[in-house]
Amino acid sequence: MNKTPSIVRRTSVPSSSSVPLVTPLMPSVVYRSASPDAIDAQYDGTAPGYVYAREGHPNADILARKIDMLEGAEGGLIFGSGMAAITGALFGCLKAGDHVLGGNQLYGRCLRMMAQELPALGIETSLADPTDAAAMKAALRPNTKAILIEVVSNPTLRIADVAGIAKAAKEAGALLIVDNTFTTPRSFRPFEHGADIVVHSVTKLLAGHSDVTLGYVAAKDPALMEQIEGIWATLGLTPSPFDCWLAERGLHSFELRYDRAQHNAALLAEALARHPNVKSVLYPRRSDHPDFARANVLLGGQGGNMVSFVIKGGRAEANALTQAAPNIAFAPTLGDIGTTLSHPPSSSHRALTEAERADLGISEGFFRVSVGIEDPDLLIEEFLSAIEASS
Ligand SMILES: *Cc1c(COP(=O)(O)O)cnc(C)c1O
């Protein structure tokens, strides 16, 4: 047998006086150092560089710096999912005996964390209506350390009273965490409105192609960010380099995609509202939206890419609608390049009782649309014919 031992040894990249245009994908888990002194210097922070990918890698840092730019943040971190990001942010602020207040229409898994995982660790939790700052303020306790809200609620698209909540948080000495997934920094920059921590599910609009799960956290206070970074590396909430590489590629077109999707959403909302089989349309730029004035102030006249609507009829009509729209993916996500349709009573809100859903205005005819970047005429035509066929 011929001996070829050298193929096992890693080679360095051939030298080139030109450099790659595209960000290199750097999947290495571990980095070689020249000597014990050199690795010591890196751990001490006196020399830059990477050691082990769970503690950071170039593709995560490249992506993080770009989202930092969008959010007006410094030193943000990429997490393996939006939920990992929320875990990192909450664990960074809370210990046993503390209380955290959440908005009552948070993302489903956040509600579950409030109900199960946090109480199991001795952390008190409660929920209040974020459209009502007085209700949020009244729910604060002497041991409240953090408040977690989303600006636009899912799926009814109500707008939180961010100014009132930020004021109450400051007075109480609690940190305000804003999940900016729905609004994105294109419509809303939480740090300019009193937030202490911004979190994202990068999975959604920022990456935009439904092929990665990733999250992001940035804190205003560098000491708090350092605390969160320790949790990130220790609990292993770190992302894969390939996911970061894909998300950076997606992020390059984020602003274009968002503007187009938002434009489409406004047109679709108007078209849906004119159809006789549509009972109501929820879109922050429509004057019949319950928080229209606040939406205008907070989102600067932008409505985002999410539209909800209620058709006349029940489950049978809802089933008929999705079946009559084969080109609109019936899938419980948001922020994809293509339009997706979800039905909260059978998916995200199935755990609620019918009465609880009714309180939120979520009947069997309720649909949520994440509008994509397709041709708007085609999209409107597909929706209207599906609604027609369902009735
Ligand atoms: C999807 C989502 C999350 C969770 O993000 P994952 O990347 O799926 O873990 C958190 N908050 C909001 C508002 C979301 O839409």
mmCIF file of C-alpha atoms and ligand atoms in Angstrom:
data_model
loop_
_atom_site.group_PDB
_atom_site.id
_atom_site.type_symbol
_atom_site.label_atom_id
_atom_site.label_comp_id
_atom_site.label_asym_id
_atom_site.label_seq_id
_atom_site.Cartn_x
_atom_site.Cartn_y
_atom_site.Cartn_z
ATOM 1 C CA MET A 1 0.000 0.000 0.000
ATOM 2 C CA ASN A 2 1.296 3.457 -0.877
ATOM 3 C CA LYS A 3 1.696 5.731 2.107
ATOM 4 C CA THR A 4 0.176 9.222 1.788
ATOM 5 C CA PRO A 5 0.151 10.586 5.355
ATOM 6 C CA SER A 6 0.154 14.222 4.273
ATOM 7 C CA ILE A 7 -3.502 14.318 3.159
ATOM 8 C CA VAL A 8 -4.631 14.291 6.799
ATOM 9 C CA ARG A 9 -2.709 17.463 7.580
ATOM 10 C CA ARG A 10 -4.615 20.680 6.935
ATOM 11 C CA THR A 11 -3.153 22.986 4.328
ATOM 12 C CA SER A 12 -3.416 26.747 4.384
ATOM 13 C CA VAL A 13 -5.228 28.665 1.659
ATOM 14 C CA PRO A 14 -2.990 29.154 -1.419
ATOM 15 C CA SER A 15 -1.685 32.691 -1.533
ATOM 16 C CA SER A 16 -3.335 35.095 -3.952
ATOM 17 C CA SER A 17 -2.710 38.765 -4.481
ATOM 18 C CA SER A 18 -6.426 39.163 -5.208
ATOM 19 C CA VAL A 19 -8.980 38.412 -2.469
ATOM 20 C CA PRO A 20 -12.425 36.751 -2.560
ATOM 21 C CA LEU A 21 -15.351 39.048 -3.253
ATOM 22 C CA VAL A 22 -17.681 36.865 -1.192
ATOM 23 C CA THR A 23 -17.362 36.410 2.575
ATOM 24 C CA PRO A 24 -15.506 33.101 3.067
ATOM 25 C CA LEU A 25 -17.386 30.390 4.942
ATOM 26 C CA MET A 26 -15.239 29.473 7.935
ATOM 27 C CA PRO A 27 -16.571 26.276 9.511
ATOM 28 C CA SER A 28 -13.489 25.582 11.625
ATOM 29 C CA VAL A 29 -14.436 24.631 15.188
ATOM 30 C CA VAL A 30 -10.964 25.265 16.478
ATOM 31 C CA TYR A 31 -8.142 27.673 15.739
ATOM 32 C CA ARG A 32 -4.416 26.907 15.897
ATOM 33 C CA SER A 33 -2.174 29.160 17.938
ATOM 34 C CA ALA A 34 1.564 29.657 17.669
ATOM 35 C CA SER A 35 2.354 29.008 21.336
ATOM 36 C CA PRO A 36 0.920 28.877 24.866
ATOM 37 C CA ASP A 37 1.831 32.564 25.228
ATOM 38 C CA ALA A 38 -0.143 33.391 22.084
ATOM 39 C CA ILE A 39 -3.297 31.552 23.229
ATOM 40 C CA ASP A 40 -2.954 33.122 26.689
ATOM 41 C CA ALA A 41 -2.889 36.571 25.091
ATOM 42 C CA GLN A 42 -6.086 35.800 23.178
ATOM 43 C CA TYR A 43 -7.906 34.581 26.280
ATOM 44 C CA ASP A 44 -6.683 37.681 28.143
ATOM 45 C CA GLY A 45 -8.069 39.833 25.354
ATOM 46 C CA THR A 46 -4.700 41.464 24.601
ATOM 47 C CA ALA A 47 -4.533 39.790 21.160
ATOM 48 C CA PRO A 48 -7.478 39.396 18.789
ATOM 49 C CA GLY A 49 -8.684 36.100 17.400
ATOM 50 C CA TYR A 50 -10.718 32.968 17.852
ATOM 51 C CA VAL A 51 -10.057 29.814 19.845
ATOM 52 C CA TYR A 52 -13.120 27.587 19.760
ATOM 53 C CA ALA A 53 -16.297 28.127 17.726
ATOM 54 C CA ARG A 54 -18.739 27.851 20.649
ATOM 55 C CA GLU A 55 -17.004 30.964 21.989
ATOM 56 C CA GLY A 56 -17.255 32.846 18.692
ATOM 57 C CA HIS A 57 -16.324 32.532 15.042
ATOM 58 C CA PRO A 58 -15.830 34.924 12.121
ATOM 59 C CA ASN A 59 -19.095 34.251 10.256
ATOM 60 C CA ALA A 60 -21.145 35.048 13.390
ATOM 61 C CA ASP A 61 -19.183 38.247 14.004
ATOM 62 C CA ILE A 62 -19.515 39.439 10.406
ATOM 63 C CA LEU A 63 -23.297 38.959 10.558
ATOM 64 C CA ALA A 64 -23.560 40.524 14.011
ATOM 65 C CA ARG A 65 -21.718 43.709 12.919
ATOM 66 C CA LYS A 66 -24.205 44.142 10.046
ATOM 67 C CA ILE A 67 -27.253 43.766 12.289
ATOM 68 C CA ASP A 68 -25.554 46.124 14.787
ATOM 69 C CA MET A 69 -25.429 48.719 12.000
ATOM 70 C CA LEU A 70 -29.148 48.314 11.303
ATOM 71 C CA GLU A 71 -30.091 48.532 14.996
ATOM 72 C CA GLY A 72 -27.639 51.297 15.935
ATOM 73 C CA ALA A 73 -26.107 48.808 18.391
ATOM 74 C CA GLU A 74 -22.606 47.752 19.379
ATOM 75 C CA GLY A 75 -21.296 44.297 20.194
ATOM 76 C CA GLY A 76 -24.451 42.297 19.399
ATOM 77 C CA LEU A 77 -24.269 38.503 19.319
ATOM 78 C CA ILE A 78 -25.731 35.896 16.966
ATOM 79 C CA PHE A 79 -27.556 32.954 18.546
ATOM 80 C CA GLY A 80 -28.587 29.563 17.136
ATOM 81 C CA SER A 81 -32.280 30.608 16.992
ATOM 82 C CA GLY A 82 -34.594 33.409 18.021
ATOM 83 C CA MET A 83 -35.556 31.405 21.104
ATOM 84 C CA ALA A 84 -31.873 30.921 21.999
ATOM 85 C CA ALA A 85 -31.527 34.718 21.748
ATOM 86 C CA ILE A 86 -34.508 35.296 24.055
ATOM 87 C CA THR A 87 -33.116 32.705 26.486
ATOM 88 C CA GLY A 88 -29.757 34.491 26.490
ATOM 89 C CA ALA A 89 -31.351 37.908 27.021
ATOM 90 C CA LEU A 90 -33.619 36.734 29.866
ATOM 91 C CA PHE A 91 -30.939 34.675 31.622
ATOM 92 C CA GLY A 92 -28.662 37.692 31.366
ATOM 93 C CA CYS A 93 -31.070 39.827 33.438
ATOM 94 C CA LEU A 94 -32.762 37.339 35.773
ATOM 95 C CA LYS A 95 -31.992 35.073 38.703
ATOM 96 C CA ALA A 96 -34.153 33.028 41.075
ATOM 97 C CA GLY A 97 -36.459 35.301 43.063
ATOM 98 C CA ASP A 98 -36.721 37.960 40.342
ATOM 99 C CA HIS A 99 -39.892 38.786 38.427
ATOM 100 C CA VAL A 100 -40.257 39.291 34.671
ATOM 101 C CA LEU A 101 -43.304 40.917 33.078
ATOM 102 C CA GLY A 102 -44.259 39.947 29.529
ATOM 103 C CA GLY A 103 -46.704 41.281 26.968
ATOM 104 C CA ASN A 104 -49.775 39.037 26.831
ATOM 105 C CA GLN A 105 -49.493 38.342 23.085
ATOM 106 C CA LEU A 106 -45.832 37.329 22.897
ATOM 107 C CA TYR A 107 -44.569 34.682 20.485
ATOM 108 C CA GLY A 108 -45.978 31.270 21.525
ATOM 109 C CA ARG A 109 -42.730 29.761 22.821
ATOM 110 C CA CYS A 110 -42.055 32.915 24.852
ATOM 111 C CA LEU A 111 -45.453 32.499 26.489
ATOM 112 C CA ARG A 112 -44.549 28.906 27.262
ATOM 113 C CA MET A 113 -41.206 29.999 28.746
ATOM 114 C CA MET A 114 -43.114 32.457 30.958
ATOM 115 C CA ALA A 115 -45.531 29.729 32.027
ATOM 116 C CA GLN A 116 -43.119 26.810 32.475
ATOM 117 C CA GLU A 117 -39.339 27.099 32.119
ATOM 118 C CA LEU A 118 -38.787 30.364 34.039
ATOM 119 C CA PRO A 119 -41.053 29.470 37.022
ATOM 120 C CA ALA A 120 -39.281 26.068 37.227
ATOM 121 C CA LEU A 121 -36.053 28.015 37.883
ATOM 122 C CA GLY A 122 -37.674 30.100 40.639
ATOM 123 C CA ILE A 123 -38.279 33.160 38.453
ATOM 124 C CA GLU A 124 -41.689 34.823 38.865
ATOM 125 C CA THR A 125 -43.507 35.724 35.661
ATOM 126 C CA SER A 126 -46.711 37.504 34.708
ATOM 127 C CA LEU A 127 -48.319 38.986 31.619
ATOM 128 C CA ALA A 128 -50.154 42.228 30.897
ATOM 129 C CA ASP A 129 -51.585 44.079 27.899
ATOM 130 C CA PRO A 130 -48.750 46.041 26.207
ATOM 131 C CA THR A 131 -51.178 48.339 24.375
ATOM 132 C CA ASP A 132 -52.076 49.681 27.848
ATOM 133 C CA ALA A 133 -49.013 51.169 29.614
ATOM 134 C CA ALA A 134 -51.038 51.724 32.803
ATOM 135 C CA ALA A 135 -51.853 47.996 32.939
ATOM 136 C CA MET A 136 -48.181 47.138 32.399
ATOM 137 C CA LYS A 137 -47.150 49.606 35.114
ATOM 138 C CA ALA A 138 -49.713 48.189 37.530
ATOM 139 C CA ALA A 139 -48.294 44.692 36.937
ATOM 140 C CA LEU A 140 -44.772 45.695 38.030
ATOM 141 C CA ARG A 141 -43.575 44.238 41.339
ATOM 142 C CA PRO A 142 -40.762 45.360 43.660
ATOM 143 C CA ASN A 143 -38.637 42.483 42.288
ATOM 144 C CA THR A 144 -39.401 43.112 38.570
ATOM 145 C CA LYS A 145 -36.036 43.038 36.770
ATOM 146 C CA ALA A 146 -37.140 42.863 33.143
ATOM 147 C CA ILE A 147 -40.054 43.531 30.791
ATOM 148 C CA LEU A 148 -40.302 41.646 27.498
ATOM 149 C CA ILE A 149 -42.506 43.062 24.730
ATOM 150 C CA GLU A 150 -43.022 42.916 20.986
ATOM 151 C CA VAL A 151 -43.988 46.155 19.227
ATOM 152 C CA VAL A 152 -46.555 44.537 16.919
ATOM 153 C CA SER A 153 -48.468 41.641 18.439
ATOM 154 C CA ASN A 154 -49.052 38.287 16.800
ATOM 155 C CA PRO A 155 -51.508 37.680 15.157
ATOM 156 C CA THR A 156 -53.799 40.643 15.829
ATOM 157 C CA LEU A 157 -51.112 43.251 14.986
ATOM 158 C CA ARG A 158 -51.880 45.500 17.963
ATOM 159 C CA ILE A 159 -49.247 48.158 18.686
ATOM 160 C CA ALA A 160 -47.569 48.322 22.107
ATOM 161 C CA ASP A 161 -47.402 51.626 23.971
ATOM 162 C CA VAL A 162 -43.613 51.516 23.872
ATOM 163 C CA ALA A 163 -43.124 55.067 25.200
ATOM 164 C CA GLY A 164 -45.343 54.456 28.233
ATOM 165 C CA ILE A 165 -43.792 51.063 28.975
ATOM 166 C CA ALA A 166 -40.230 52.402 28.619
ATOM 167 C CA LYS A 167 -41.049 55.188 31.088
ATOM 168 C CA ALA A 168 -42.560 52.744 33.610
ATOM 169 C CA ALA A 169 -39.558 50.401 33.206
ATOM 170 C CA LYS A 170 -37.095 53.220 33.836
ATOM 171 C CA GLU A 171 -38.967 54.421 36.943
ATOM 172 C CA ALA A 172 -39.047 50.866 38.314
ATOM 173 C CA GLY A 173 -35.395 50.132 37.473
ATOM 174 C CA ALA A 174 -36.414 47.223 35.214
ATOM 175 C CA LEU A 175 -34.697 46.452 31.909
ATOM 176 C CA LEU A 176 -36.851 46.749 28.788
ATOM 177 C CA ILE A 177 -36.308 43.937 26.265
ATOM 178 C CA VAL A 178 -37.874 44.466 22.831
ATOM 179 C CA ASP A 179 -38.329 41.556 20.416
ATOM 180 C CA ASN A 180 -38.027 43.473 17.138
ATOM 181 C CA THR A 181 -38.685 40.514 14.808
ATOM 182 C CA PHE A 182 -41.970 41.747 13.282
ATOM 183 C CA THR A 183 -41.029 45.409 13.002
ATOM 184 C CA THR A 184 -37.345 45.052 11.983
ATOM 185 C CA PRO A 185 -34.923 47.989 12.278
ATOM 186 C CA ARG A 186 -36.301 49.277 8.960
ATOM 187 C CA SER A 187 -39.545 50.271 10.715
ATOM 188 C CA PHE A 188 -38.502 50.591 14.344
ATOM 189 C CA ARG A 189 -35.211 50.926 16.225
ATOM 190 C CA PRO A 190 -35.894 49.993 19.867
ATOM 191 C CA PHE A 191 -32.769 51.669 21.295
ATOM 192 C CA GLU A 192 -34.131 55.026 20.103
ATOM 193 C CA HIS A 193 -37.301 54.357 22.125
ATOM 194 C CA GLY A 194 -35.833 53.455 25.505
ATOM 195 C CA ALA A 195 -35.100 49.726 25.078
ATOM 196 C CA ASP A 196 -32.170 48.273 27.033
ATOM 197 C CA ILE A 197 -31.964 45.032 25.031
ATOM 198 C CA VAL A 198 -33.013 44.243 21.452
ATOM 199 C CA VAL A 199 -33.644 40.657 20.366
ATOM 200 C CA HIS A 200 -34.446 39.203 16.956
ATOM 201 C CA SER A 201 -35.472 35.992 15.366
ATOM 202 C CA VAL A 202 -33.067 36.471 12.431
ATOM 203 C CA THR A 203 -34.816 33.401 10.984
ATOM 204 C CA LYS A 204 -37.626 35.644 9.753
ATOM 205 C CA LEU A 205 -37.286 38.887 7.766
ATOM 206 C CA LEU A 206 -33.582 39.570 8.289
ATOM 207 C CA ALA A 207 -32.381 36.264 6.777
ATOM 208 C CA GLY A 208 -35.553 36.094 4.746
ATOM 209 C CA HIS A 209 -35.306 32.771 2.893
ATOM 210 C CA SER A 210 -36.589 30.210 5.456
ATOM 211 C CA ASP A 211 -33.346 28.235 5.327
ATOM 212 C CA VAL A 212 -31.764 29.091 8.693
ATOM 213 C CA THR A 213 -32.844 29.512 12.301
ATOM 214 C CA LEU A 214 -30.827 32.253 14.002
ATOM 215 C CA GLY A 215 -31.244 34.935 16.636
ATOM 216 C CA TYR A 216 -29.579 38.179 17.687
ATOM 217 C CA VAL A 217 -29.198 40.051 20.974
ATOM 218 C CA ALA A 218 -27.710 43.471 21.662
ATOM 219 C CA ALA A 219 -27.686 45.217 25.032
ATOM 220 C CA LYS A 220 -26.953 48.906 25.571
ATOM 221 C CA ASP A 221 -24.889 48.261 28.702
ATOM 222 C CA PRO A 222 -21.539 46.585 27.819
ATOM 223 C CA ALA A 223 -21.367 44.869 31.228
ATOM 224 C CA LEU A 224 -24.784 43.277 30.631
ATOM 225 C CA MET A 225 -23.686 42.260 27.119
ATOM 226 C CA GLU A 226 -20.622 40.575 28.621
ATOM 227 C CA GLN A 227 -22.884 38.681 31.016
ATOM 228 C CA ILE A 228 -25.057 37.563 28.087
ATOM 229 C CA GLU A 229 -21.961 36.513 26.136
ATOM 230 C CA GLY A 230 -20.872 34.279 29.024
ATOM 231 C CA ILE A 231 -24.295 32.581 29.018
ATOM 232 C CA TRP A 232 -24.129 32.241 25.219
ATOM 233 C CA ALA A 233 -20.785 30.422 25.288
ATOM 234 C CA THR A 234 -21.569 28.333 28.376
ATOM 235 C CA LEU A 235 -25.064 27.149 27.438
ATOM 236 C CA GLY A 236 -23.912 26.631 23.838
ATOM 237 C CA LEU A 237 -26.434 29.011 22.272
ATOM 238 C CA THR A 238 -23.912 29.741 19.503
ATOM 239 C CA PRO A 239 -24.894 29.530 15.803
ATOM 240 C CA SER A 240 -23.424 27.440 12.996
ATOM 241 C CA PRO A 241 -21.013 29.262 10.648
ATOM 242 C CA PHE A 242 -22.946 28.038 7.617
ATOM 243 C CA ASP A 243 -26.221 29.465 8.960
ATOM 244 C CA CYS A 244 -24.495 32.801 9.608
ATOM 245 C CA TRP A 245 -23.033 32.774 6.110
ATOM 246 C CA LEU A 246 -26.458 32.118 4.564
ATOM 247 C CA ALA A 247 -28.083 34.774 6.736
ATOM 248 C CA GLU A 248 -25.467 37.354 5.729
ATOM 249 C CA ARG A 249 -26.265 36.564 2.099
ATOM 250 C CA GLY A 250 -29.972 37.014 2.855
ATOM 251 C CA LEU A 251 -29.379 40.209 4.810
ATOM 252 C CA HIS A 252 -27.765 41.882 1.809
ATOM 253 C CA SER A 253 -31.205 42.186 0.209
ATOM 254 C CA PHE A 254 -33.136 42.738 3.456
ATOM 255 C CA GLU A 255 -33.988 46.400 2.894
ATOM 256 C CA LEU A 256 -35.127 45.822 -0.686
ATOM 257 C CA ARG A 257 -37.197 42.801 0.314
ATOM 258 C CA TYR A 258 -38.757 44.586 3.262
ATOM 259 C CA ASP A 259 -39.741 47.651 1.264
ATOM 260 C CA ARG A 260 -41.291 45.542 -1.484
ATOM 261 C CA ALA A 261 -43.112 43.234 0.950
ATOM 262 C CA GLN A 262 -44.460 46.210 2.883
ATOM 263 C CA HIS A 263 -45.643 47.852 -0.317
ATOM 264 C CA ASN A 264 -47.398 44.610 -1.313
ATOM 265 C CA ALA A 265 -48.925 44.239 2.157
ATOM 266 C CA ALA A 266 -50.563 47.681 1.999
ATOM 267 C CA LEU A 267 -52.065 46.870 -1.414
ATOM 268 C CA LEU A 268 -53.266 43.438 -0.301
ATOM 269 C CA ALA A 269 -54.852 44.881 2.856
ATOM 270 C CA GLU A 270 -56.882 47.352 0.771
ATOM 271 C CA ALA A 271 -57.955 44.672 -1.727
ATOM 272 C CA LEU A 272 -59.012 42.258 1.027
ATOM 273 C CA ALA A 273 -61.016 44.968 2.801
ATOM 274 C CA ARG A 274 -63.080 45.560 -0.342
ATOM 275 C CA HIS A 275 -64.153 41.902 -0.640
ATOM 276 C CA PRO A 276 -67.688 41.230 0.655
ATOM 277 C CA ASN A 277 -66.678 37.895 2.235
ATOM 278 C CA VAL A 278 -63.994 39.550 4.362
ATOM 279 C CA LYS A 279 -65.342 40.617 7.748
ATOM 280 C CA SER A 280 -62.321 42.641 8.837
ATOM 281 C CA VAL A 281 -58.728 43.446 7.949
ATOM 282 C CA LEU A 282 -56.012 44.259 10.468
ATOM 283 C CA TYR A 283 -53.171 46.366 9.103
ATOM 284 C CA PRO A 284 -51.447 49.172 11.029
ATOM 285 C CA ARG A 285 -51.726 51.662 8.164
ATOM 286 C CA ARG A 286 -55.496 51.353 7.826
ATOM 287 C CA SER A 287 -57.435 54.062 9.615
ATOM 288 C CA ASP A 288 -59.781 51.425 11.118
ATOM 289 C CA HIS A 289 -56.856 49.783 12.936
ATOM 290 C CA PRO A 290 -57.451 50.091 16.720
ATOM 291 C CA ASP A 291 -53.942 51.568 17.268
ATOM 292 C CA PHE A 292 -53.735 53.563 14.028
ATOM 293 C CA ALA A 293 -52.491 56.807 15.622
ATOM 294 C CA ARG A 294 -49.840 55.075 17.723
ATOM 295 C CA ALA A 295 -48.706 52.981 14.751
ATOM 296 C CA ASN A 296 -48.185 56.136 12.732
ATOM 297 C CA VAL A 297 -46.019 57.682 15.426
ATOM 298 C CA LEU A 298 -43.963 54.587 16.287
ATOM 299 C CA LEU A 299 -43.527 53.099 12.827
ATOM 300 C CA GLY A 300 -43.216 56.371 10.938
ATOM 301 C CA GLY A 301 -46.135 55.653 8.616
ATOM 302 C CA GLN A 302 -44.939 52.145 7.774
ATOM 303 C CA GLY A 303 -47.238 49.167 8.147
ATOM 304 C CA GLY A 304 -44.836 46.224 7.848
ATOM 305 C CA ASN A 305 -45.328 43.054 5.839
ATOM 306 C CA MET A 306 -47.901 41.348 8.085
ATOM 307 C CA VAL A 307 -51.633 41.537 7.362
ATOM 308 C CA SER A 308 -54.366 39.684 9.238
ATOM 309 C CA PHE A 309 -57.934 39.254 8.068
ATOM 310 C CA VAL A 310 -61.124 37.486 9.090
ATOM 311 C CA ILE A 311 -63.394 35.801 6.572
ATOM 312 C CA LYS A 312 -67.093 35.156 7.026
ATOM 313 C CA GLY A 313 -67.696 31.550 8.053
ATOM 314 C CA GLY A 314 -65.868 28.971 10.159
ATOM 315 C CA ARG A 315 -63.419 26.067 9.818
ATOM 316 C CA ALA A 316 -65.021 24.714 6.613
ATOM 317 C CA GLU A 317 -64.544 28.057 4.836
ATOM 318 C CA ALA A 318 -61.013 28.331 6.246
ATOM 319 C CA ASN A 319 -60.117 24.878 4.874
ATOM 320 C CA ALA A 320 -61.631 25.803 1.518
ATOM 321 C CA LEU A 321 -59.627 29.027 1.351
ATOM 322 C CA THR A 322 -56.223 27.378 1.839
ATOM 323 C CA GLN A 323 -57.106 24.649 -0.662
ATOM 324 C CA ALA A 324 -58.165 27.223 -3.225
ATOM 325 C CA ALA A 325 -54.817 29.030 -2.954
ATOM 326 C CA PRO A 326 -52.266 26.370 -4.004
ATOM 327 C CA ASN A 327 -49.568 28.943 -4.786
ATOM 328 C CA ILE A 328 -49.711 30.630 -1.394
ATOM 329 C CA ALA A 329 -47.849 28.418 1.060
ATOM 330 C CA PHE A 330 -50.018 27.544 4.048
ATOM 331 C CA ALA A 331 -47.171 27.474 6.578
ATOM 332 C CA PRO A 332 -46.857 28.891 10.101
ATOM 333 C CA THR A 333 -43.833 31.147 9.642
ATOM 334 C CA LEU A 334 -43.185 34.704 8.513
ATOM 335 C CA GLY A 335 -40.650 36.811 6.722
ATOM 336 C CA ASP A 336 -40.018 34.509 3.766
ATOM 337 C CA ILE A 337 -39.458 35.945 0.277
ATOM 338 C CA GLY A 338 -42.702 34.214 -0.719
ATOM 339 C CA THR A 339 -46.069 34.975 0.825
ATOM 340 C CA THR A 340 -47.106 32.532 3.540
ATOM 341 C CA LEU A 341 -50.498 32.138 5.123
ATOM 342 C CA SER A 342 -51.181 30.898 8.638
ATOM 343 C CA HIS A 343 -54.352 30.090 10.554
ATOM 344 C CA PRO A 344 -53.699 30.877 14.250
ATOM 345 C CA PRO A 345 -56.729 28.976 15.682
ATOM 346 C CA SER A 346 -55.334 25.675 14.307
ATOM 347 C CA SER A 347 -51.626 26.411 14.898
ATOM 348 C CA SER A 348 -50.032 29.097 17.100
ATOM 349 C CA HIS A 349 -53.168 29.643 19.206
ATOM 350 C CA ARG A 350 -54.567 26.118 19.292
ATOM 351 C CA ALA A 351 -53.699 25.707 23.001
ATOM 352 C CA LEU A 352 -56.109 28.512 23.968
ATOM 353 C CA THR A 353 -59.768 27.810 24.640
ATOM 354 C CA GLU A 354 -62.300 29.107 22.141
ATOM 355 C CA ALA A 355 -63.343 31.770 24.686
ATOM 356 C CA GLU A 356 -59.738 32.901 25.170
ATOM 357 C CA ARG A 357 -59.314 33.141 21.409
ATOM 358 C CA ALA A 358 -62.572 35.072 21.125
ATOM 359 C CA ASP A 359 -61.232 37.568 23.697
ATOM 360 C CA LEU A 360 -58.300 38.223 21.362
ATOM 361 C CA GLY A 361 -60.598 38.409 18.325
ATOM 362 C CA ILE A 362 -59.262 35.156 16.842
ATOM 363 C CA SER A 363 -62.223 33.266 15.354
ATOM 364 C CA GLU A 364 -62.122 30.249 13.002
ATOM 365 C CA GLY A 365 -62.144 32.627 10.039
ATOM 366 C CA PHE A 366 -58.945 34.390 11.187
ATOM 367 C CA PHE A 367 -55.894 34.298 8.895
ATOM 368 C CA ARG A 368 -52.466 35.896 9.188
ATOM 369 C CA VAL A 369 -50.490 36.674 6.042
ATOM 370 C CA SER A 370 -46.748 37.223 5.860
ATOM 371 C CA VAL A 371 -46.602 39.094 2.590
ATOM 372 C CA GLY A 372 -43.654 38.348 0.307
ATOM 373 C CA ILE A 373 -42.020 40.044 -2.645
ATOM 374 C CA GLU A 374 -44.101 38.601 -5.488
ATOM 375 C CA ASP A 375 -45.858 40.655 -8.131
ATOM 376 C CA PRO A 376 -48.644 42.353 -6.134
ATOM 377 C CA ASP A 377 -51.309 42.014 -8.852
ATOM 378 C CA LEU A 378 -50.771 38.267 -9.011
ATOM 379 C CA LEU A 379 -50.869 38.008 -5.227
ATOM 380 C CA ILE A 380 -54.098 39.980 -4.906
ATOM 381 C CA GLU A 381 -55.696 37.955 -7.687
ATOM 382 C CA GLU A 382 -54.773 34.666 -5.927
ATOM 383 C CA PHE A 383 -56.168 35.831 -2.588
ATOM 384 C CA LEU A 384 -59.387 37.199 -3.996
ATOM 385 C CA SER A 385 -60.120 34.086 -6.028
ATOM 386 C CA ALA A 386 -59.375 31.827 -3.012
ATOM 387 C CA ILE A 387 -61.739 33.895 -0.826
ATOM 388 C CA GLU A 388 -64.349 33.723 -3.567
ATOM 389 C CA ALA A 389 -63.974 29.928 -3.779
ATOM 390 C CA SER A 390 -64.222 29.513 -0.001
ATOM 391 C CA SER A 391 -67.627 31.100 0.402
HETATM 392 C C1 LIG B 1 -40.178 33.199 15.278
HETATM 393 C C2 LIG B 1 -40.167 34.153 16.410
HETATM 394 C C3 LIG B 1 -39.377 33.908 17.542
HETATM 395 C C4 LIG B 1 -38.561 32.665 17.700
HETATM 396 O O1 LIG B 1 -37.537 32.589 16.748
HETATM 397 P P1 LIG B 1 -36.926 31.201 16.217
HETATM 398 O O2 LIG B 1 -35.847 31.656 15.301
HETATM 399 O O3 LIG B 1 -38.020 30.444 15.555
HETATM 400 O O4 LIG B 1 -36.414 30.469 17.426
HETATM 401 C C5 LIG B 1 -39.390 34.850 18.561
HETATM 402 N N1 LIG B 1 -40.145 35.968 18.471
HETATM 403 C C6 LIG B 1 -40.904 36.230 17.403
HETATM 404 C C7 LIG B 1 -41.707 37.477 17.359
HETATM 405 C C8 LIG B 1 -40.949 35.338 16.333
HETATM 406 O O5 LIG B 1 -41.733 35.602 15.266
#
